[in-house]
mmCIF file of C-alpha atoms in Angstrom:
data_model
loop_
_atom_site.group_PDB
_atom_site.id
_atom_site.type_symbol
_atom_site.label_atom_id
_atom_site.label_comp_id
_atom_site.label_asym_id
_atom_site.label_seq_id
_atom_site.Cartn_x
_atom_site.Cartn_y
_atom_site.Cartn_z
ATOM 1 C CA MET A 544 14.240 -17.139 -8.441
ATOM 2 C CA SER A 545 11.003 -18.228 -6.756
ATOM 3 C CA SER A 546 8.466 -16.220 -4.817
ATOM 4 C CA SER A 547 6.906 -17.170 -1.522
ATOM 5 C CA THR A 548 4.095 -18.778 -3.544
ATOM 6 C CA GLY A 549 6.569 -20.978 -5.443
ATOM 7 C CA LYS A 550 6.108 -19.175 -8.782
ATOM 8 C CA SER A 551 9.134 -18.155 -10.814
ATOM 9 C CA VAL A 552 9.644 -14.389 -10.584
ATOM 10 C CA GLY A 553 11.981 -11.862 -12.128
ATOM 11 C CA LEU A 554 12.483 -10.606 -15.633
ATOM 12 C CA GLY A 555 14.009 -11.956 -18.781
ATOM 13 C CA TYR A 556 14.653 -10.152 -22.042
ATOM 14 C CA LEU A 557 12.658 -11.016 -25.142
ATOM 15 C CA PRO A 558 14.709 -9.641 -28.076
ATOM 16 C CA SER A 559 11.896 -9.996 -30.646
ATOM 17 C CA ALA A 560 9.802 -7.592 -28.567
ATOM 18 C CA GLN A 561 12.634 -5.374 -27.282
ATOM 19 C CA ALA A 562 10.941 -5.944 -23.927
ATOM 20 C CA LEU A 563 11.385 -7.347 -20.487
ATOM 21 C CA ILE A 564 9.080 -10.292 -19.788
ATOM 22 C CA THR A 565 8.190 -11.982 -16.525
ATOM 23 C CA ALA A 566 9.828 -15.314 -15.834
ATOM 24 C CA ASP A 567 6.650 -16.895 -14.465
ATOM 25 C CA ALA A 568 6.781 -20.403 -15.908
ATOM 26 C CA SER A 569 3.020 -20.429 -16.473
ATOM 27 C CA LEU A 570 3.205 -17.339 -18.681
ATOM 28 C CA SER A 571 2.863 -17.998 -22.364
ATOM 29 C CA PRO A 572 4.956 -15.725 -24.574
ATOM 30 C CA PRO A 573 3.256 -12.683 -26.099
ATOM 31 C CA SER A 574 1.796 -13.037 -29.582
ATOM 32 C CA SER A 575 3.649 -11.639 -32.597
ATOM 33 C CA GLU A 576 1.151 -8.765 -32.664
ATOM 34 C CA THR A 577 1.896 -7.972 -29.003
ATOM 35 C CA ARG A 578 5.652 -8.214 -29.614
ATOM 36 C CA ALA A 579 5.344 -5.691 -32.481
ATOM 37 C CA PHE A 580 3.320 -3.382 -30.220
ATOM 38 C CA LEU A 581 5.980 -3.594 -27.501
ATOM 39 C CA VAL A 582 8.719 -2.703 -29.998
ATOM 40 C CA ARG A 583 6.727 0.364 -31.116
ATOM 41 C CA LEU A 584 6.055 1.324 -27.476
ATOM 42 C CA SER A 585 9.704 0.996 -26.474
ATOM 43 C CA ASN A 586 10.851 3.030 -29.466
ATOM 44 C CA ALA A 587 8.200 5.694 -28.849
ATOM 45 C CA ALA A 588 9.245 6.042 -25.181
ATOM 46 C CA HIS A 589 12.887 6.411 -26.216
ATOM 47 C CA ASP A 590 12.001 8.998 -28.890
ATOM 48 C CA ALA A 591 9.793 10.980 -26.500
ATOM 49 C CA GLY A 592 12.477 11.039 -23.807
ATOM 50 C CA ALA A 593 15.192 12.078 -26.269
ATOM 51 C CA ALA A 594 12.925 14.802 -27.677
ATOM 52 C CA ILE A 595 12.700 16.476 -24.266
ATOM 53 C CA TYR A 596 16.327 15.793 -23.360
ATOM 54 C CA CYS A 597 15.893 13.163 -20.698
ATOM 55 C CA SER A 598 16.784 9.491 -20.709
ATOM 56 C CA SER A 599 13.514 8.262 -19.183
ATOM 57 C CA ILE A 600 10.172 9.758 -20.134
ATOM 58 C CA LEU A 601 8.642 8.068 -17.079
ATOM 59 C CA GLY A 602 11.438 9.176 -14.749
ATOM 60 C CA GLY A 603 11.130 12.670 -16.107
ATOM 61 C CA GLN A 604 13.329 15.677 -16.459
ATOM 62 C CA GLY A 605 13.863 15.970 -12.706
ATOM 63 C CA SER A 606 15.811 12.718 -12.454
ATOM 64 C CA GLU A 607 19.413 13.227 -11.448
ATOM 65 C CA SER A 608 20.600 10.321 -13.529
ATOM 66 C CA ASP A 609 20.851 9.849 -17.262
ATOM 67 C CA GLN A 610 21.871 6.197 -17.039
ATOM 68 C CA PHE A 611 18.293 4.830 -17.094
ATOM 69 C CA SER A 612 15.965 4.529 -20.047
ATOM 70 C CA ASP A 613 12.425 3.237 -20.336
ATOM 71 C CA CYS A 614 11.760 -0.221 -21.650
ATOM 72 C CA ALA A 615 8.668 -2.126 -22.613
ATOM 73 C CA ILE A 616 7.517 -4.736 -20.147
ATOM 74 C CA TYR A 617 5.146 -7.673 -20.546
ATOM 75 C CA LEU A 618 3.628 -9.053 -17.353
ATOM 76 C CA GLY A 619 0.953 -11.317 -18.837
ATOM 77 C CA VAL A 620 -2.520 -12.078 -17.592
ATOM 78 C CA SER A 621 -2.964 -11.756 -13.867
ATOM 79 C CA ARG A 622 -5.086 -14.145 -11.919
ATOM 80 C CA GLU A 623 -5.220 -11.755 -8.961
ATOM 81 C CA GLY A 624 -8.538 -9.954 -9.685
ATOM 82 C CA PHE A 625 -7.440 -6.328 -9.476
ATOM 83 C CA ASP A 626 -10.718 -5.235 -11.048
ATOM 84 C CA ALA A 627 -12.785 -6.863 -8.340
ATOM 85 C CA THR A 628 -14.874 -4.830 -6.008
ATOM 86 C CA GLY A 629 -13.241 -3.257 -3.031
ATOM 87 C CA SER A 630 -11.644 0.031 -2.241
ATOM 88 C CA GLU A 631 -9.552 1.703 -4.913
ATOM 89 C CA GLU A 632 -6.668 1.883 -2.449
ATOM 90 C CA GLY A 633 -6.892 -1.875 -1.884
ATOM 91 C CA ARG A 634 -6.953 -2.619 -5.629
ATOM 92 C CA ASN A 635 -3.992 -0.267 -6.207
ATOM 93 C CA LYS A 636 -2.001 -1.916 -3.432
ATOM 94 C CA ALA A 637 -2.758 -5.420 -4.760
ATOM 95 C CA LEU A 638 -1.793 -4.477 -8.313
ATOM 96 C CA SER A 639 1.468 -2.768 -7.323
ATOM 97 C CA GLU A 640 2.450 -5.700 -5.088
ATOM 98 C CA TRP A 641 1.718 -8.165 -7.897
ATOM 99 C CA VAL A 642 3.884 -6.103 -10.294
ATOM 100 C CA ALA A 643 6.694 -5.854 -7.706
ATOM 101 C CA GLU A 644 6.674 -9.621 -7.202
ATOM 102 C CA ALA A 645 6.491 -10.312 -10.942
ATOM 103 C CA VAL A 646 9.596 -8.214 -11.631
ATOM 104 C CA GLY A 647 11.541 -9.842 -8.797
ATOM 105 C CA LEU A 648 11.233 -7.224 -6.022
ATOM 106 C CA GLY A 649 9.256 -9.495 -3.743
ATOM 107 C CA GLY A 650 5.719 -8.756 -2.613
ATOM 108 C CA SER A 651 6.739 -6.188 -0.035
ATOM 109 C CA ILE A 652 7.202 -2.697 -1.387
ATOM 110 C CA PRO A 653 9.001 0.003 0.611
ATOM 111 C CA LYS A 654 6.732 2.839 -0.512
ATOM 112 C CA ILE A 655 4.389 3.603 -3.367
ATOM 113 C CA ALA A 656 4.980 7.250 -4.146
ATOM 114 C CA SER A 657 2.056 7.809 -6.434
ATOM 115 C CA PHE A 658 -0.685 5.821 -8.090
ATOM 116 C CA LYS A 659 -2.848 7.194 -10.873
ATOM 117 C CA ARG A 660 -5.565 5.305 -12.730
ATOM 118 C CA GLY A 661 -6.726 6.385 -16.162
ATOM 119 C CA THR A 662 -3.562 8.364 -16.875
ATOM 120 C CA VAL A 663 -2.448 7.949 -20.456
ATOM 121 C CA GLY A 664 0.921 9.351 -21.335
ATOM 122 C CA PRO A 665 3.902 10.481 -19.349
ATOM 123 C CA SER A 666 3.509 12.805 -16.392
ATOM 124 C CA PRO A 667 3.432 16.438 -17.429
ATOM 125 C CA VAL A 668 6.651 17.356 -19.141
ATOM 126 C CA SER A 669 8.167 20.747 -19.687
ATOM 127 C CA LEU A 670 9.134 21.872 -23.154
ATOM 128 C CA GLU A 671 11.074 24.846 -21.723
ATOM 129 C CA THR A 672 14.426 23.140 -22.230
ATOM 130 C CA VAL A 673 13.569 22.169 -25.793
ATOM 131 C CA PRO A 674 14.836 24.638 -28.437
ATOM 132 C CA ASP A 675 12.038 26.420 -30.293
ATOM 133 C CA GLY A 676 12.820 24.643 -33.556
ATOM 134 C CA GLN A 677 12.432 21.244 -31.856
ATOM 135 C CA LYS A 678 9.212 21.797 -29.870
ATOM 136 C CA GLU A 679 6.848 20.513 -32.559
ATOM 137 C CA LYS A 680 8.938 17.355 -32.960
ATOM 138 C CA ALA A 681 8.875 16.877 -29.162
ATOM 139 C CA LYS A 682 5.084 17.316 -29.074
ATOM 140 C CA ALA A 683 4.712 14.810 -31.939
ATOM 141 C CA SER A 684 6.928 12.254 -30.159
ATOM 142 C CA ILE A 685 4.909 12.549 -26.950
ATOM 143 C CA SER A 686 1.652 12.331 -28.924
ATOM 144 C CA THR A 687 2.858 9.122 -30.628
ATOM 145 C CA LEU A 688 3.622 7.572 -27.232
ATOM 146 C CA GLU A 689 0.244 8.637 -25.847
ATOM 147 C CA GLY A 690 -1.503 7.152 -28.907
ATOM 148 C CA LEU A 691 0.135 3.772 -28.276
ATOM 149 C CA LEU A 692 -0.743 3.835 -24.585
ATOM 150 C CA LYS A 693 -4.369 4.586 -25.447
ATOM 151 C CA GLN A 694 -4.506 1.162 -27.105
ATOM 152 C CA LEU A 695 -4.353 -0.342 -23.605
ATOM 153 C CA SER A 696 -7.260 -0.370 -21.155
ATOM 154 C CA ASP A 697 -7.215 0.239 -17.375
ATOM 155 C CA VAL A 698 -3.934 2.161 -17.648
ATOM 156 C CA VAL A 699 -2.237 2.816 -14.324
ATOM 157 C CA GLU A 700 0.897 4.731 -13.493
ATOM 158 C CA PHE A 701 2.826 4.312 -10.267
ATOM 159 C CA ARG A 702 6.268 4.742 -8.782
ATOM 160 C CA ILE A 703 8.005 2.511 -6.257
ATOM 161 C CA HIS A 704 10.534 4.391 -4.132
ATOM 162 C CA GLY A 705 14.008 2.956 -3.742
ATOM 163 C CA ALA A 706 14.569 1.513 -0.275
ATOM 164 C CA ASP A 707 17.119 4.205 0.634
ATOM 165 C CA ALA A 708 17.698 7.793 -0.463
ATOM 166 C CA GLY A 709 19.666 7.927 -3.709
ATOM 167 C CA GLU A 710 18.547 4.456 -4.810
ATOM 168 C CA PRO A 711 16.619 4.289 -8.087
ATOM 169 C CA ASN A 712 12.868 4.677 -8.073
ATOM 170 C CA LEU A 713 10.996 2.382 -10.448
ATOM 171 C CA HIS A 714 8.237 3.826 -12.593
ATOM 172 C CA PHE A 715 5.508 1.804 -14.261
ATOM 173 C CA MET A 716 2.858 2.764 -16.774
ATOM 174 C CA ILE A 717 0.921 -0.354 -17.591
ATOM 175 C CA GLY A 718 -2.443 -1.388 -18.930
ATOM 176 C CA LYS A 719 -4.233 -4.365 -20.386
ATOM 177 C CA ASP A 720 -4.543 -5.483 -23.989
ATOM 178 C CA GLY A 721 -7.620 -7.108 -25.545
ATOM 179 C CA ILE A 722 -7.000 -10.461 -23.812
ATOM 180 C CA GLY A 723 -6.280 -8.901 -20.428
ATOM 181 C CA ALA A 724 -2.481 -9.196 -20.489
ATOM 182 C CA TRP A 725 -0.743 -6.439 -18.523
ATOM 183 C CA GLN A 726 2.016 -4.618 -20.408
ATOM 184 C CA GLY A 727 3.472 -1.172 -20.830
ATOM 185 C CA LEU A 728 6.590 0.677 -19.781
ATOM 186 C CA MET A 729 9.027 0.498 -16.908
ATOM 187 C CA GLY A 730 11.612 3.156 -16.165
ATOM 188 C CA ALA A 731 13.865 4.377 -13.371
ATOM 189 C CA SER A 732 14.939 7.656 -11.860
ATOM 190 C CA VAL A 733 17.105 8.972 -9.059
ATOM 191 C CA TRP A 734 16.229 11.877 -6.774
ATOM 192 C CA SER A 735 18.563 12.379 -3.844
ATOM 193 C CA ASP A 736 15.871 14.183 -1.812
ATOM 194 C CA ASP A 737 13.415 11.246 -1.916
#
């Protein structure tokens, strides 16, 4: 699939990283160190979600669907300049549109539900549904995930609403590694009242 700019867009699966990776032909594959990080990140997201009894730690406990899980995603180095000067709203919009195009949604996004910069870790989760004997394990799983995410800089979290009510929302928590390559987690959720 090609974008309006002629670049390849969409996602492929990179088994050695247990991650989705953009299909942009100019993207060089992640290093072995990055692939190992993505495996740890994917496993930590799964463990954290399972520890609080939900399938997607990014989608949260309020999601009405258990068919989605979080996965690691590697977007590569952007040439778009999201750190350039300008309003925060403009930078957020440019970044979310670049991500949407990179994953094959096109550059036009129906609605960004939320955008948080500097957030590290999943949105607040409730441990109320976790049995008392499992709460420490749940806290440890979430802490492990947060520790991995802290290895990234410029972490952002945002959600793209599905086009229609009942369609999945996509959640992203991404940041940059030492060479400026964007990566992190992608998940999905369903809320019928969205």
